[in-house]
Coordinates of C-alpha atoms and ligand atoms in Angstrom, one line a residue:
M180 CA 6.0 11.1 -7.9
I181 CA 3.9 12.2 -4.9
Q182 CA 3.5 15.9 -3.9
L183 CA 1.2 17.3 -1.3
Y184 CA 0.7 21.1 -0.9
N185 CA -1.0 22.4 2.3
V186 CA -3.3 19.4 2.5
C187 CA -6.0 19.5 5.2
K188 CA -8.4 16.8 6.0
S189 CA -11.2 16.8 8.6
Y190 CA -13.7 14.0 8.7
Q191 CA -16.4 16.1 10.4
K192 CA -17.1 19.8 10.5
D193 CA -15.6 21.3 13.6
S194 CA -13.7 18.2 14.6
S195 CA -9.9 18.5 14.8
A196 CA -8.1 17.9 11.6
A197 CA -6.9 14.4 10.8
L198 CA -4.3 16.1 8.6
H199 CA -3.3 19.7 9.0
N200 CA -1.4 21.7 6.4
L201 CA 0.7 18.8 5.2
N202 CA 3.5 19.4 2.7
L203 CA 5.4 16.5 1.3
K204 CA 7.5 15.4 -1.6
I205 CA 8.2 11.8 -2.3
P206 CA 10.4 11.1 -5.4
K207 CA 9.9 8.2 -7.7
G208 CA 11.5 5.1 -6.4
D209 CA 11.6 6.2 -2.7
F210 CA 10.9 3.8 0.2
V211 CA 9.3 5.8 3.0
Y212 CA 8.0 4.8 6.4
I213 CA 5.1 6.7 7.8
T214 CA 5.2 6.6 11.5
G215 CA 3.4 8.2 14.5
P216 CA 1.1 7.2 17.3
S217 CA -2.4 5.9 16.8
G218 CA -4.6 8.7 15.4
A219 CA -1.7 10.6 14.0
G220 CA -3.1 10.6 10.5
K221 CA -1.1 7.8 8.8
S222 CA -4.2 5.9 7.4
T223 CA -5.7 9.2 6.3
L224 CA -2.6 10.1 4.3
L225 CA -2.7 6.7 2.5
K226 CA -6.5 7.0 1.9
L227 CA -6.0 10.4 0.3
L228 CA -3.4 8.9 -2.0
Y229 CA -5.7 6.2 -3.3
C230 CA -8.7 8.5 -3.4
A231 CA -10.7 6.7 -0.7
E232 CA -11.0 10.2 0.9
K233 CA -10.7 13.7 -0.5
P234 CA -8.9 16.5 1.2
N235 CA -10.8 19.6 2.4
R236 CA -8.0 21.8 1.2
G237 CA -4.7 21.6 -0.6
Q238 CA -3.5 19.8 -3.7
I239 CA -2.2 16.3 -4.2
L240 CA -0.2 15.4 -7.3
V241 CA 0.5 11.8 -8.1
N242 CA 2.7 11.3 -11.1
G243 CA 2.0 14.8 -12.2
Q244 CA -1.7 14.4 -12.0
N245 CA -3.8 16.5 -9.6
I246 CA -5.8 13.8 -7.9
T247 CA -7.8 16.3 -5.9
R248 CA -9.5 17.4 -9.1
I249 CA -10.2 14.1 -10.8
G250 CA -13.8 12.9 -11.1
T251 CA -14.9 9.6 -9.7
G252 CA -14.8 8.2 -13.2
H253 CA -11.1 8.4 -13.2
I254 CA -10.4 6.9 -9.8
P255 CA -10.2 3.3 -11.3
L256 CA -7.4 4.6 -13.6
L257 CA -5.5 5.9 -10.7
R258 CA -5.9 2.7 -8.8
R259 CA -4.5 0.8 -11.8
R260 CA -1.1 2.1 -10.9
T261 CA -1.5 1.9 -7.1
G262 CA -1.2 -1.3 -5.0
I263 CA -2.6 -1.3 -1.5
V264 CA -2.0 -3.6 1.4
F265 CA -3.9 -3.5 4.7
Q266 CA -3.2 -4.9 8.2
D267 CA -6.3 -7.2 8.0
F268 CA -5.4 -8.4 4.4
K269 CA -8.9 -7.9 3.0
L270 CA -8.8 -11.1 1.0
L271 CA -12.0 -12.6 -0.5
E272 CA -12.5 -15.6 1.7
N273 CA -14.7 -17.6 -0.7
R274 CA -12.1 -17.2 -3.5
T275 CA -8.9 -19.2 -3.9
L276 CA -5.5 -17.6 -3.7
F277 CA -5.3 -17.7 -7.5
E278 CA -8.7 -16.0 -7.8
N279 CA -7.8 -13.3 -5.3
V280 CA -4.7 -12.4 -7.1
A281 CA -6.3 -12.6 -10.5
F282 CA -9.1 -10.2 -9.5
P283 CA -7.3 -6.9 -10.2
L284 CA -6.3 -8.1 -13.7
E285 CA -9.8 -9.3 -14.5
V286 CA -11.1 -5.8 -13.5
Q287 CA -8.5 -4.5 -16.1
G288 CA -9.9 -6.8 -18.7
K289 CA -6.7 -8.7 -19.3
K290 CA -6.8 -11.9 -21.4
R291 CA -7.2 -15.2 -19.6
Y292 CA -3.8 -16.6 -20.5
E293 CA -2.1 -13.3 -19.5
I294 CA -3.8 -13.4 -16.2
S295 CA -2.9 -17.0 -15.4
N296 CA 0.8 -16.4 -16.3
K297 CA 1.0 -13.3 -14.3
V298 CA -0.8 -14.6 -11.3
Y299 CA 1.4 -17.7 -11.2
Q300 CA 4.6 -15.7 -11.5
T301 CA 3.5 -13.3 -8.8
L302 CA 2.4 -16.0 -6.4
K303 CA 5.7 -17.8 -7.1
H304 CA 7.5 -14.6 -6.2
V305 CA 5.9 -14.5 -2.8
G306 CA 6.5 -18.2 -2.3
L307 CA 2.9 -19.4 -2.6
H308 CA 2.7 -21.0 -6.0
G309 CA 2.2 -24.4 -4.3
K310 CA -1.0 -23.2 -2.8
L311 CA -2.9 -21.7 -5.8
H312 CA -6.1 -23.5 -5.1
K313 CA -6.2 -23.0 -1.3
Y314 CA -8.6 -20.5 0.3
P315 CA -7.3 -17.7 2.5
L316 CA -8.5 -19.2 5.8
Q317 CA -6.5 -22.3 5.1
L318 CA -3.3 -20.2 5.4
S319 CA -1.4 -18.6 8.3
G320 CA -1.6 -14.8 8.8
G321 CA 1.9 -14.3 7.2
E322 CA 0.8 -16.3 4.2
Q323 CA -2.4 -14.4 3.8
Q324 CA -0.4 -11.2 3.9
R325 CA 1.8 -12.6 1.1
V326 CA -1.3 -13.2 -0.9
A327 CA -2.5 -9.6 -0.3
I328 CA 1.0 -8.3 -1.4
A329 CA 0.8 -10.5 -4.5
R330 CA -2.6 -9.0 -5.3
A331 CA -1.1 -5.5 -4.9
L332 CA 1.9 -6.3 -7.0
V333 CA 0.2 -8.2 -9.8
I334 CA -0.7 -5.0 -11.5
D335 CA 3.0 -3.8 -11.5
P336 CA 2.0 -0.7 -9.6
L337 CA 4.0 2.5 -9.7
I338 CA 3.1 3.1 -6.0
L339 CA 2.7 0.6 -3.3
L340 CA 0.8 1.7 -0.1
A341 CA 0.8 -0.4 3.0
D342 CA -1.1 0.4 6.2
E343 CA 0.4 -1.4 9.2
P344 CA 0.9 -4.5 7.0
T345 CA 2.7 -6.5 9.7
G346 CA 0.7 -5.2 12.7
N347 CA -0.6 -8.7 13.5
L348 CA 2.4 -10.8 12.5
D349 CA 5.3 -12.0 14.5
F350 CA 8.8 -10.7 13.9
E351 CA 10.2 -13.5 11.8
V352 CA 7.2 -13.3 9.5
T353 CA 7.5 -9.5 9.4
L354 CA 11.0 -9.7 8.1
G355 CA 9.9 -11.9 5.2
I356 CA 7.1 -9.4 4.4
V357 CA 9.6 -6.5 4.5
D358 CA 11.7 -8.4 2.0
L359 CA 8.8 -8.4 -0.5
F360 CA 8.5 -4.6 -0.1
K361 CA 12.2 -4.2 -0.6
G362 CA 12.0 -6.4 -3.7
A363 CA 9.2 -4.3 -5.2
N364 CA 11.1 -1.1 -4.4
A365 CA 14.3 -2.5 -6.0
R366 CA 12.2 -3.0 -9.2
G367 CA 11.3 0.7 -9.2
T368 CA 8.0 0.8 -7.2
T369 CA 7.6 3.7 -4.9
V370 CA 6.7 2.3 -1.4
L371 CA 4.9 4.0 1.4
L372 CA 4.7 1.9 4.5
A373 CA 2.8 3.0 7.6
T374 CA 4.1 1.2 10.7
H375 CA 4.7 1.3 14.4
N376 CA 7.5 -1.2 14.2
R377 CA 10.7 0.5 15.2
E378 CA 12.7 -2.8 14.9
M379 CA 11.7 -3.0 11.2
I380 CA 13.0 0.5 10.6
R381 CA 16.2 -0.3 12.6
R382 CA 16.9 -3.4 10.5
F383 CA 16.0 -1.7 7.2
P384 CA 16.6 2.0 7.6
R385 CA 14.9 4.2 5.1
R386 CA 13.4 7.7 5.0
V387 CA 11.0 8.2 7.9
I388 CA 8.1 10.7 7.8
A389 CA 6.7 11.1 11.3
L390 CA 3.2 12.4 11.9
E391 CA 1.6 13.6 15.1
N392 CA -1.9 15.1 15.5
G393 CA -2.1 15.4 11.7
Q394 CA 1.1 17.3 11.4
L395 CA 4.5 16.5 10.0
V396 CA 6.9 16.4 13.0
D397 CA 9.9 14.8 11.5
D398 CA 11.3 13.8 8.1
Y399 CA 14.7 12.2 8.1
T400 CA 16.7 9.4 6.6
P401 CA 18.6 7.4 9.2
Ligands
ADP628 P1 -3.6 6.6 12.2 O1 -3.6 5.8 11.0 O2 -2.3 7.3 12.4 O3 -3.9 5.8 13.4 P2 -5.9 8.0 11.2 O4 -5.6 8.6 9.9 O5 -6.7 6.7 11.2 O6 -4.6 7.8 12.1 O7 -6.8 9.0 12.1 C1 -6.5 10.3 12.2 C2 -7.6 11.0 13.0 O8 -8.8 11.0 12.1 C3 -8.0 10.4 14.3 O9 -8.4 11.4 15.2 C4 -9.2 9.6 13.9 O10 -10.1 9.4 15.0 C5 -9.9 10.4 12.8 N1 -10.6 9.6 11.8 C6 -10.1 8.6 11.0 N2 -11.0 8.1 10.2 C7 -12.2 8.7 10.5 C8 -13.5 8.6 10.1 N3 -13.8 7.7 9.1 N4 -14.4 9.4 10.6 C9 -14.1 10.3 11.6 N5 -12.9 10.4 12.1 C10 -11.9 9.7 11.6
ADP629 P1 14.2 -11.3 -6.0 O1 15.3 -10.5 -6.5 O2 13.4 -10.6 -4.9 O3 14.5 -12.7 -5.7 P2 13.4 -11.3 -8.7 O4 13.2 -9.9 -9.1 O5 14.6 -12.1 -9.1 O6 13.1 -11.5 -7.1 O7 12.1 -12.1 -9.2 C1 12.0 -13.5 -9.2 C2 10.9 -14.0 -10.2 O8 9.7 -13.5 -9.8 C3 11.2 -13.5 -11.6 O9 10.9 -14.6 -12.5 C4 10.3 -12.3 -11.8 O10 9.9 -12.2 -13.1 C5 9.2 -12.7 -10.9 N1 8.6 -11.5 -10.3 C6 9.2 -10.6 -9.5 N2 8.4 -9.6 -9.2 C7 7.2 -9.9 -9.8 C8 6.0 -9.2 -9.8 N3 5.7 -8.1 -9.2 N4 5.0 -9.7 -10.6 C9 5.2 -10.9 -11.2 N5 6.4 -11.6 -11.2 C10 7.4 -11.1 -10.5

């Protein structure tokens, strides 16, 4: 599903590499934690996978496609099968929950009735179908993250990328969020979750890929 070969990424010439000669294989349907101290390269790895950044060297294959070669015109197609969740949610504050979650389907040009069915189902799945017409700032942080996850899942992604999705949430709320990732994974989505949260990994042990200074220092399944 995801293959990296000798991937190097530096943001500036002469600066030390954010990722250095990274080799990685993640099979379809895996659930993988990306761990490591701040600055280790976790976000950079995720950014390369959704083409927000390009590597300086090396090859990245996603679903058999070499994404280091694709032109900007094809990036939207790649993103159609990739859901992304950020620590700070990145919801549109002047849009309702419904509108936030509908957005990726509108971009794909889906029909209106398809959109409303799918958005309703997905918000139901994350437990927020009673708040369709609320705005993000009327919700708690945990609820906002559920909306962000609904927005990522509404496209039925092959891959779900999450960058410190529970970084600002308390532990009870975190467990609920992890359940949503588990659910998506159980339905076949490959999940990559960057986190500092050891307790999460202890409670839900899955493959761990540890980065340090842009290098892979550990890869194990507890
Ligand atoms: P992590 O997510 O593990 O905290 P990052 O991937 O954000 O690590 O960062 C890896 C390294 O790349 C760090 O040294 C960071 O300062 C650097 N870096 C990240 N983004 C940028 C950027 N946009 N411009 C310059 N340097 C960056
Ligand atoms: P769980 O097993 O986590 O309780 P289910 O897979 O049983 O969840 O799903 C509950 C309901 O939510 C079902 O009606 C299902 O169709 C719907 N659902 C689940 N995941 C999604 C999704 N990603 N998008 C839209 N609807 C979903």
